[in-house]
CSV table of C-alpha atoms in Angstrom, one decimal:
chain,number,residue,atom,x,y,z
C,90,UNK,CA,0.0,0.0,0.0
C,91,UNK,CA,1.3,3.4,-0.8
C,92,UNK,CA,1.4,6.4,1.6
C,93,UNK,CA,-1.5,8.3,-0.1
C,94,UNK,CA,-3.9,5.3,0.1
C,95,UNK,CA,-3.0,4.6,3.7
C,96,UNK,CA,-3.7,8.3,4.6
C,97,UNK,CA,-7.1,8.2,2.9
C,98,UNK,CA,-8.0,5.0,4.6
C,99,UNK,CA,-6.9,6.4,8.0
C,100,UNK,CA,-8.9,9.6,7.4
C,101,UNK,CA,-12.0,7.6,6.5
C,102,UNK,CA,-11.6,5.4,9.6
C,103,UNK,CA,-11.2,8.5,11.8
C,104,UNK,CA,-14.3,10.2,10.3
C,105,UNK,CA,-16.3,6.9,10.7
C,106,UNK,CA,-15.3,6.8,14.3
C,107,UNK,CA,-16.3,10.5,14.8
C,108,UNK,CA,-19.7,9.8,13.2
C,109,UNK,CA,-20.1,6.7,15.4
C,110,UNK,CA,-19.4,8.8,18.6
C,111,UNK,CA,-21.9,11.5,17.4
C,112,UNK,CA,-24.5,8.9,16.8
C,113,UNK,CA,-24.0,7.2,20.2
C,114,UNK,CA,-24.1,10.6,22.0
C,115,UNK,CA,-27.3,11.6,20.1
C,116,UNK,CA,-28.9,8.3,21.0
C,117,UNK,CA,-28.1,8.7,24.7
C,118,UNK,CA,-29.4,12.3,24.8
C,119,UNK,CA,-32.6,11.3,23.0
C,120,UNK,CA,-33.2,8.3,25.2
C,121,UNK,CA,-32.5,10.3,28.4
C,122,UNK,CA,-34.9,13.0,27.2
C,123,UNK,CA,-37.8,10.7,26.3
C,124,UNK,CA,-37.4,8.6,29.5
C,125,UNK,CA,-37.3,11.7,31.7
C,126,UNK,CA,-40.4,13.2,30.0
C,127,UNK,CA,-42.2,9.9,30.4
C,128,UNK,CA,-41.2,9.5,34.0
C,129,UNK,CA,-42.2,13.1,34.8
C,130,UNK,CA,-45.7,12.4,33.4
C,131,UNK,CA,-45.9,9.2,35.5
C,132,UNK,CA,-45.8,6.7,32.7
C,133,UNK,CA,-45.4,3.1,33.8
C,134,UNK,CA,-42.4,2.1,31.7
C,135,UNK,CA,-40.2,5.1,31.0
C,136,UNK,CA,-37.3,2.8,30.2
C,137,UNK,CA,-39.0,2.2,26.8
C,138,UNK,CA,-37.3,5.5,25.8
C,139,UNK,CA,-34.1,3.4,25.3
C,140,UNK,CA,-35.8,0.9,23.0
C,141,UNK,CA,-36.0,1.8,19.2
C,142,UNK,CA,-39.6,1.9,18.0
C,143,UNK,CA,-40.9,1.8,21.6
C,144,UNK,CA,-39.5,5.3,22.1
C,145,UNK,CA,-41.9,6.4,19.4
C,146,UNK,CA,-44.7,4.8,21.4
C,147,UNK,CA,-43.7,6.9,24.4
C,148,UNK,CA,-43.5,10.0,22.3
C,149,UNK,CA,-47.0,9.3,21.0
C,150,UNK,CA,-48.3,8.8,24.5
C,151,UNK,CA,-46.7,12.2,25.5
C,152,UNK,CA,-48.6,14.1,22.8
C,153,UNK,CA,-51.8,12.0,22.9
C,154,UNK,CA,-53.5,13.4,19.7
C,155,UNK,CA,-52.9,16.2,17.3
C,156,UNK,CA,-54.7,18.2,14.6
C,157,UNK,CA,-53.2,17.5,11.1
C,158,UNK,CA,-54.6,20.1,8.7
C,159,UNK,CA,-58.1,19.8,10.1
C,160,UNK,CA,-58.0,16.1,10.7
C,161,UNK,CA,-57.9,15.0,14.4
C,162,UNK,CA,-55.3,12.2,14.8
C,163,UNK,CA,-55.9,10.1,18.0
C,164,UNK,CA,-54.0,7.1,19.3
C,165,UNK,CA,-50.6,8.6,18.4
C,166,UNK,CA,-48.9,6.0,20.6
C,167,UNK,CA,-50.0,3.4,18.0
C,168,UNK,CA,-50.0,5.5,14.8
C,169,UNK,CA,-46.5,7.0,15.2
C,170,UNK,CA,-44.5,3.7,15.5
C,171,UNK,CA,-46.7,2.0,12.9
C,172,UNK,CA,-46.4,4.9,10.5
C,173,UNK,CA,-42.6,5.1,10.8
C,174,UNK,CA,-42.1,1.3,10.5
C,175,UNK,CA,-44.6,1.1,7.7
C,176,UNK,CA,-43.2,4.1,5.9
C,177,UNK,CA,-39.7,2.6,6.1
C,178,UNK,CA,-40.8,-0.7,4.6
C,179,UNK,CA,-43.0,0.8,1.9
C,180,UNK,CA,-40.5,3.6,1.0
C,181,UNK,CA,-38.8,1.0,-1.2
C,182,UNK,CA,-41.7,1.0,-3.7
C,183,UNK,CA,-41.0,3.3,-6.5
C,184,UNK,CA,-43.0,6.6,-6.7
C,185,UNK,CA,-45.7,5.5,-4.2
C,186,UNK,CA,-43.0,5.0,-1.5
C,187,UNK,CA,-41.6,8.4,-2.2
C,188,UNK,CA,-45.0,10.0,-1.9
C,189,UNK,CA,-45.6,8.1,1.3
C,190,UNK,CA,-42.2,9.1,2.8
C,191,UNK,CA,-43.0,12.8,1.9
C,192,UNK,CA,-46.4,12.5,3.7
C,193,UNK,CA,-44.7,10.9,6.7
C,194,UNK,CA,-42.1,13.7,6.8
C,195,UNK,CA,-44.9,16.3,7.0
C,196,UNK,CA,-46.7,14.2,9.6
C,197,UNK,CA,-43.5,13.9,11.7
C,198,UNK,CA,-42.7,17.7,11.5
C,199,UNK,CA,-46.3,18.5,12.7
C,200,UNK,CA,-45.8,15.9,15.5
C,201,UNK,CA,-42.5,17.3,16.6
C,202,UNK,CA,-44.0,20.8,16.6
C,203,UNK,CA,-46.9,19.6,18.8
C,204,UNK,CA,-44.5,17.9,21.2
C,205,UNK,CA,-42.4,21.1,21.5
C,206,UNK,CA,-45.5,23.2,21.8
C,207,UNK,CA,-46.5,21.1,24.9
C,208,UNK,CA,-43.1,21.7,26.6
C,209,UNK,CA,-41.7,25.0,25.5
C,210,UNK,CA,-42.7,28.4,24.3
C,211,UNK,CA,-40.2,28.2,21.4
C,212,UNK,CA,-41.9,25.4,19.5
C,213,UNK,CA,-41.3,26.9,16.0
C,214,UNK,CA,-37.6,27.5,16.7
C,215,UNK,CA,-37.1,24.1,18.2
C,216,UNK,CA,-39.0,22.3,15.4
C,217,UNK,CA,-37.1,24.2,12.7
C,218,UNK,CA,-33.7,23.5,14.2
C,219,UNK,CA,-34.6,19.9,14.9
C,220,UNK,CA,-35.5,19.3,11.3
C,221,UNK,CA,-32.8,21.5,9.6
C,222,UNK,CA,-29.9,20.7,11.9
C,223,UNK,CA,-30.9,17.3,13.3
C,224,UNK,CA,-31.0,18.7,16.8
C,225,UNK,CA,-34.0,16.7,18.0
C,226,UNK,CA,-32.0,14.6,20.5
C,227,UNK,CA,-30.4,17.7,22.0
C,228,UNK,CA,-33.8,19.5,22.4
C,229,UNK,CA,-35.5,16.4,23.9
C,230,UNK,CA,-32.7,16.3,26.5
C,231,UNK,CA,-33.1,20.1,27.1
C,232,UNK,CA,-36.8,19.9,27.7
C,233,UNK,CA,-36.8,16.7,29.7
C,234,UNK,CA,-37.5,18.4,33.0
C,235,UNK,CA,-40.0,21.0,31.7
C,236,UNK,CA,-43.5,20.7,33.0
C,237,UNK,CA,-46.1,20.4,30.2
C,238,UNK,CA,-47.5,23.8,29.2
C,239,UNK,CA,-50.4,22.1,27.5
C,240,UNK,CA,-52.1,18.9,28.5
C,241,UNK,CA,-52.4,16.1,25.9
C,242,UNK,CA,-55.6,16.2,23.9
C,243,UNK,CA,-56.4,12.5,24.2
C,244,UNK,CA,-59.2,11.9,26.7
C,245,UNK,CA,-58.5,8.1,26.5
C,246,UNK,CA,-54.9,8.6,27.7
C,247,UNK,CA,-54.9,7.7,31.4
C,248,UNK,CA,-51.5,9.4,32.1
């Protein structure tokens, strides 16, 4: 191997390691934030914030329901994980999958806005920065101890 190729491989390995560390830190911050929000609301299993897909269940429980362009969406604890998993699976279908993924992106942006609206007065700023700069894990960690400003809209939610 020549010196130039070794340097490129070393740089790629270093950058891969940096991305791995960033991913792990983001995962820890997100999980701590969701678990703390769930524990503060008295949810039975806040540790689910550490489990992929189950963390979406907890986020759905936190919000309860939302208004999506005039349509009331209830049971977010079921719809959010199912939509994200289903959207991932169906996104591989040409054209239809792309339209579905676009719709899910809009759905998730509205959901994130509603979540931040419940816990902070800067919901628009937090949502925009979460989407544009991928700061959702950091903001979930920041708001983890905030009391809800708004109560969830789901009357069936016992929490």
